[in-house]
Short mmCIF file of C-alpha atoms in Angstrom, two decimals:
data_model
loop_
_atom_site.label_atom_id
_atom_site.label_comp_id
_atom_site.label_asym_id
_atom_site.label_seq_id
_atom_site.Cartn_x
_atom_site.Cartn_y
_atom_site.Cartn_z
CA MET A 274 145.29 148.22 69.20
CA GLU A 275 144.82 147.86 65.42
CA MET A 276 143.17 149.83 62.61
CA ARG A 277 141.83 147.65 59.81
CA VAL A 278 140.17 149.04 56.80
CA SER A 279 138.27 146.46 54.66
CA ASP A 280 136.98 146.92 51.00
CA LEU A 281 136.55 150.55 51.16
CA SER A 282 135.30 152.73 48.26
CA LEU A 283 135.66 156.18 48.15
CA ALA A 284 134.46 159.35 46.04
CA ARG A 285 135.72 163.20 45.59
CA GLY A 286 133.08 165.64 44.43
CA GLY A 287 130.57 162.92 43.81
CA MET A 288 132.91 160.88 41.50
CA PRO A 289 134.30 157.55 42.35
CA VAL A 290 138.05 157.81 43.24
CA LEU A 291 139.14 154.56 45.16
CA THR A 292 137.62 151.10 45.24
CA GLY A 293 138.25 147.85 47.25
CA VAL A 294 140.82 149.53 49.59
CA SER A 295 141.99 147.02 52.41
CA PHE A 296 144.94 146.98 54.90
CA ARG A 297 145.46 146.58 58.46
CA VAL A 298 148.05 148.51 60.69
CA SER A 299 148.91 147.33 64.07
CA SER A 300 150.20 149.00 67.48
CA GLY A 301 153.85 150.32 66.93
CA ALA A 302 153.74 150.13 63.00
CA ALA A 303 153.29 152.89 60.15
CA LEU A 304 152.19 152.76 56.83
CA ILE A 305 153.65 155.03 53.89
CA LEU A 306 150.50 155.86 51.40
CA ARG A 307 152.20 156.59 47.69
CA GLY A 308 150.65 157.24 44.60
CA PRO A 309 150.76 160.11 42.01
CA ASN A 310 149.18 163.39 42.62
CA GLY A 311 145.35 163.28 42.26
CA ALA A 312 145.20 159.54 42.75
CA GLY A 313 143.08 159.59 45.89
CA LYS A 314 145.50 159.69 48.83
CA THR A 315 144.04 162.94 50.56
CA THR A 316 140.40 161.40 50.21
CA LEU A 317 141.48 158.25 51.73
CA LEU A 318 143.20 160.15 54.75
CA ARG A 319 140.09 162.39 55.18
CA THR A 320 137.73 159.34 55.22
CA LEU A 321 139.86 157.57 57.84
CA ALA A 322 139.94 160.89 60.00
CA GLY A 323 136.16 160.82 59.66
CA LEU A 324 135.81 164.00 57.62
CA GLN A 325 133.63 162.42 54.95
CA ALA A 326 131.76 158.98 54.57
CA PRO A 327 132.98 156.07 52.50
CA LEU A 328 130.81 154.86 49.87
CA THR A 329 131.22 151.28 50.95
CA GLY A 330 133.35 149.38 53.28
CA GLU A 331 134.37 149.52 56.99
CA ILE A 332 137.32 151.43 58.81
CA ILE A 333 137.55 149.38 62.33
CA GLY A 334 139.33 150.29 65.41
CA THR A 335 139.55 154.09 64.74
CA GLU A 336 136.68 155.55 66.66
CA ASP A 337 137.89 158.59 68.74
CA GLN A 338 141.62 157.20 68.44
CA ILE A 339 142.58 159.64 65.22
CA ALA A 340 144.66 162.62 65.36
CA TYR A 341 144.48 164.15 61.68
CA ALA A 342 146.79 166.67 59.99
CA GLY A 343 146.22 167.76 56.81
CA HIS A 344 147.19 170.74 54.40
CA ALA A 345 145.98 173.16 56.55
CA ASP A 346 148.01 173.98 59.93
CA GLY A 347 144.97 174.31 62.14
CA LEU A 348 146.49 177.59 64.10
CA LYS A 349 144.81 180.53 65.35
CA ALA A 350 146.85 183.54 64.06
CA MET A 351 146.40 185.77 66.79
CA LEU A 352 147.13 183.25 69.48
CA SER A 353 150.78 182.59 70.42
CA VAL A 354 152.61 179.38 70.13
CA THR A 355 151.90 178.45 73.56
CA GLU A 356 148.46 179.55 73.55
CA ASN A 357 147.75 177.48 70.39
CA LEU A 358 149.15 174.36 71.91
CA ILE A 359 147.27 174.99 75.21
CA PHE A 360 143.96 175.53 73.24
CA TRP A 361 144.45 172.16 71.10
CA ALA A 362 145.54 170.21 74.52
CA GLU A 363 142.47 171.26 76.31
CA VAL A 364 140.46 170.21 73.41
CA PHE A 365 141.42 166.73 73.74
CA GLY A 366 141.56 166.83 77.85
CA HIS A 367 145.17 167.39 78.36
CA SER A 368 147.83 170.39 79.80
CA ASP A 369 151.13 169.47 79.32
CA ILE A 370 152.57 170.93 76.19
CA SER A 371 156.47 170.77 77.00
CA ARG A 372 157.10 167.51 74.98
CA ALA A 373 155.57 169.40 71.99
CA LEU A 374 157.38 172.48 72.39
CA GLN A 375 160.68 170.51 72.95
CA ALA A 376 160.22 168.09 69.95
CA TYR A 377 159.87 170.69 67.32
CA ALA A 378 162.44 173.21 68.88
CA LEU A 379 159.48 175.64 69.62
CA GLU A 380 160.71 177.12 72.82
CA PRO A 381 162.25 180.29 71.57
CA LEU A 382 158.71 180.84 69.59
CA ALA A 383 156.64 180.27 72.47
CA ASP A 384 155.58 183.83 72.88
CA ARG A 385 155.06 184.65 69.18
CA LEU A 386 151.73 185.05 67.67
CA ALA A 387 151.27 182.06 65.10
CA GLY A 388 150.38 184.63 62.33
CA THR A 389 153.79 186.02 62.27
CA LEU A 390 155.37 182.49 62.11
CA SER A 391 157.14 181.49 58.53
CA ALA A 392 155.67 178.59 56.52
CA GLY A 393 158.01 176.14 58.00
CA GLN A 394 157.44 177.36 61.56
CA LYS A 395 153.74 177.19 61.10
CA ARG A 396 154.16 173.69 59.94
CA ARG A 397 156.28 172.63 63.03
CA LEU A 398 153.73 173.98 65.13
CA GLY A 399 150.74 172.41 63.28
CA LEU A 400 152.60 168.93 63.60
CA ALA A 401 153.27 169.68 67.54
CA ARG A 402 149.66 169.66 67.90
CA LEU A 403 149.60 165.84 67.62
CA LEU A 404 151.66 165.46 70.48
CA VAL A 405 149.40 167.00 72.78
CA THR A 406 146.10 164.97 71.80
CA GLY A 407 146.94 161.88 73.32
CA ARG A 408 145.44 160.03 70.10
CA PRO A 409 147.22 156.87 69.11
CA ILE A 410 146.84 156.85 65.63
CA TRP A 411 148.28 159.67 63.38
CA VAL A 412 146.85 160.39 60.04
CA LEU A 413 149.01 162.62 58.38
CA ASP A 414 148.67 164.20 54.73
CA GLU A 415 152.18 165.23 53.32
CA PRO A 416 153.17 166.45 56.91
CA THR A 417 156.67 167.65 55.81
CA VAL A 418 155.68 170.31 53.17
CA SER A 419 157.65 173.45 54.01
CA LEU A 420 159.72 172.04 56.47
CA ASP A 421 163.64 172.40 56.26
CA THR A 422 166.24 169.36 56.69
CA ASP A 423 166.29 169.65 60.36
CA ALA A 424 162.52 170.04 60.96
CA VAL A 425 161.99 166.87 58.70
CA MET A 426 164.25 164.86 61.30
CA GLN A 427 162.43 166.36 64.25
CA PHE A 428 159.28 164.92 62.59
CA ALA A 429 160.70 161.88 61.73
CA ASP A 430 161.99 161.48 65.48
CA ALA A 431 158.36 162.30 66.84
CA VAL A 432 156.91 159.55 64.46
CA ARG A 433 159.53 157.13 65.88
CA ALA A 434 158.77 157.91 69.45
CA HIS A 435 155.25 157.71 69.00
CA LEU A 436 155.66 154.00 67.30
CA ALA A 437 157.75 153.26 70.05
CA GLY A 438 155.03 154.37 72.54
CA GLY A 439 152.58 151.97 70.84
CA GLY A 440 151.03 154.28 68.43
CA ILE A 441 149.94 153.90 64.71
CA ALA A 442 150.80 156.34 61.79
CA LEU A 443 149.21 156.46 58.42
CA ILE A 444 151.49 159.05 56.40
CA ALA A 445 150.89 160.04 52.87
CA THR A 446 154.43 161.55 51.47
CA HIS A 447 156.61 161.41 48.55
CA ILE A 448 159.95 161.62 50.30
CA ASP A 449 162.06 158.94 52.48
CA LEU A 450 161.62 159.81 56.20
CA GLY A 451 163.90 157.23 57.22
CA ILE A 452 160.91 155.22 59.13
CA LYS A 453 160.78 151.64 59.30
CA ALA A 454 157.19 151.23 57.59
CA ASP A 455 155.34 149.34 55.02
CA VAL A 456 154.16 150.88 51.86
CA LEU A 457 150.93 150.95 50.44
CA ASP A 458 150.45 152.09 46.78
CA ILE A 459 147.00 153.39 45.91
CA THR A 460 147.45 153.43 42.13
CA PRO A 461 145.85 149.71 41.71
CA PHE A 462 142.66 150.85 44.07
CA ARG A 463 141.98 153.75 41.67
CA ALA A 464 138.17 153.65 40.27
CA THR A 465 137.43 153.13 36.71
CA SER A 466 133.88 154.00 36.80
CA THR A 467 132.87 157.57 35.62
CA THR A 468 129.34 157.04 36.78
CA ARG A 469 128.58 159.84 39.90
CA ALA A 470 128.50 158.15 43.28
CA GLY A 471 126.25 160.64 45.11
CA ALA A 472 127.19 163.48 46.92
CA SER A 473 128.13 162.03 50.53
CA ASP A 474 131.43 164.25 50.43
CA GLU A 475 130.05 167.22 48.98
CA ALA A 476 129.76 168.97 52.48
CA PHE A 477 133.63 168.62 53.34
CA LEU A 478 135.20 169.63 49.85
#
């Protein structure tokens, strides 16, 4: 399995953000995205996840393969931790949530309503959703926000296990996760044009 991005150009709010982005990531590998705030990391990840269309370029090898975790945790506040994981597992045609509960030490919280969790606990549950999707490509935008040191280690362990099983991970983060990965600084790909590029992304803002 391989994810390949070729000459991708992207816009945000109709304005060019990135241009000429190209990379490839193979099975068992991770790619860390770096760049200053506002450089376009989130726009790139949302495009890879299919939430908005690129202006130009190709994304190859990702159809029905990606699980995306963005800034929102994607939880239903009035469902319990267990019910949230079951809901997402069933969306992706699966049923086993035990590994997700164990990976993020969620067993003691299994019957708690998601809306009553702390910010860090909600983030752990949001990340645990990745483990019930069965999707081989994880696209993650600042996944460690609100996590304490132990939870960051849990997340890093989950990514290592995912890679060891042949998965792929693309992660935008400013911290060192201790994961063997290539690093892509998107700064050189920042667009210089100030001409509006159309509204292909407007519906997703």
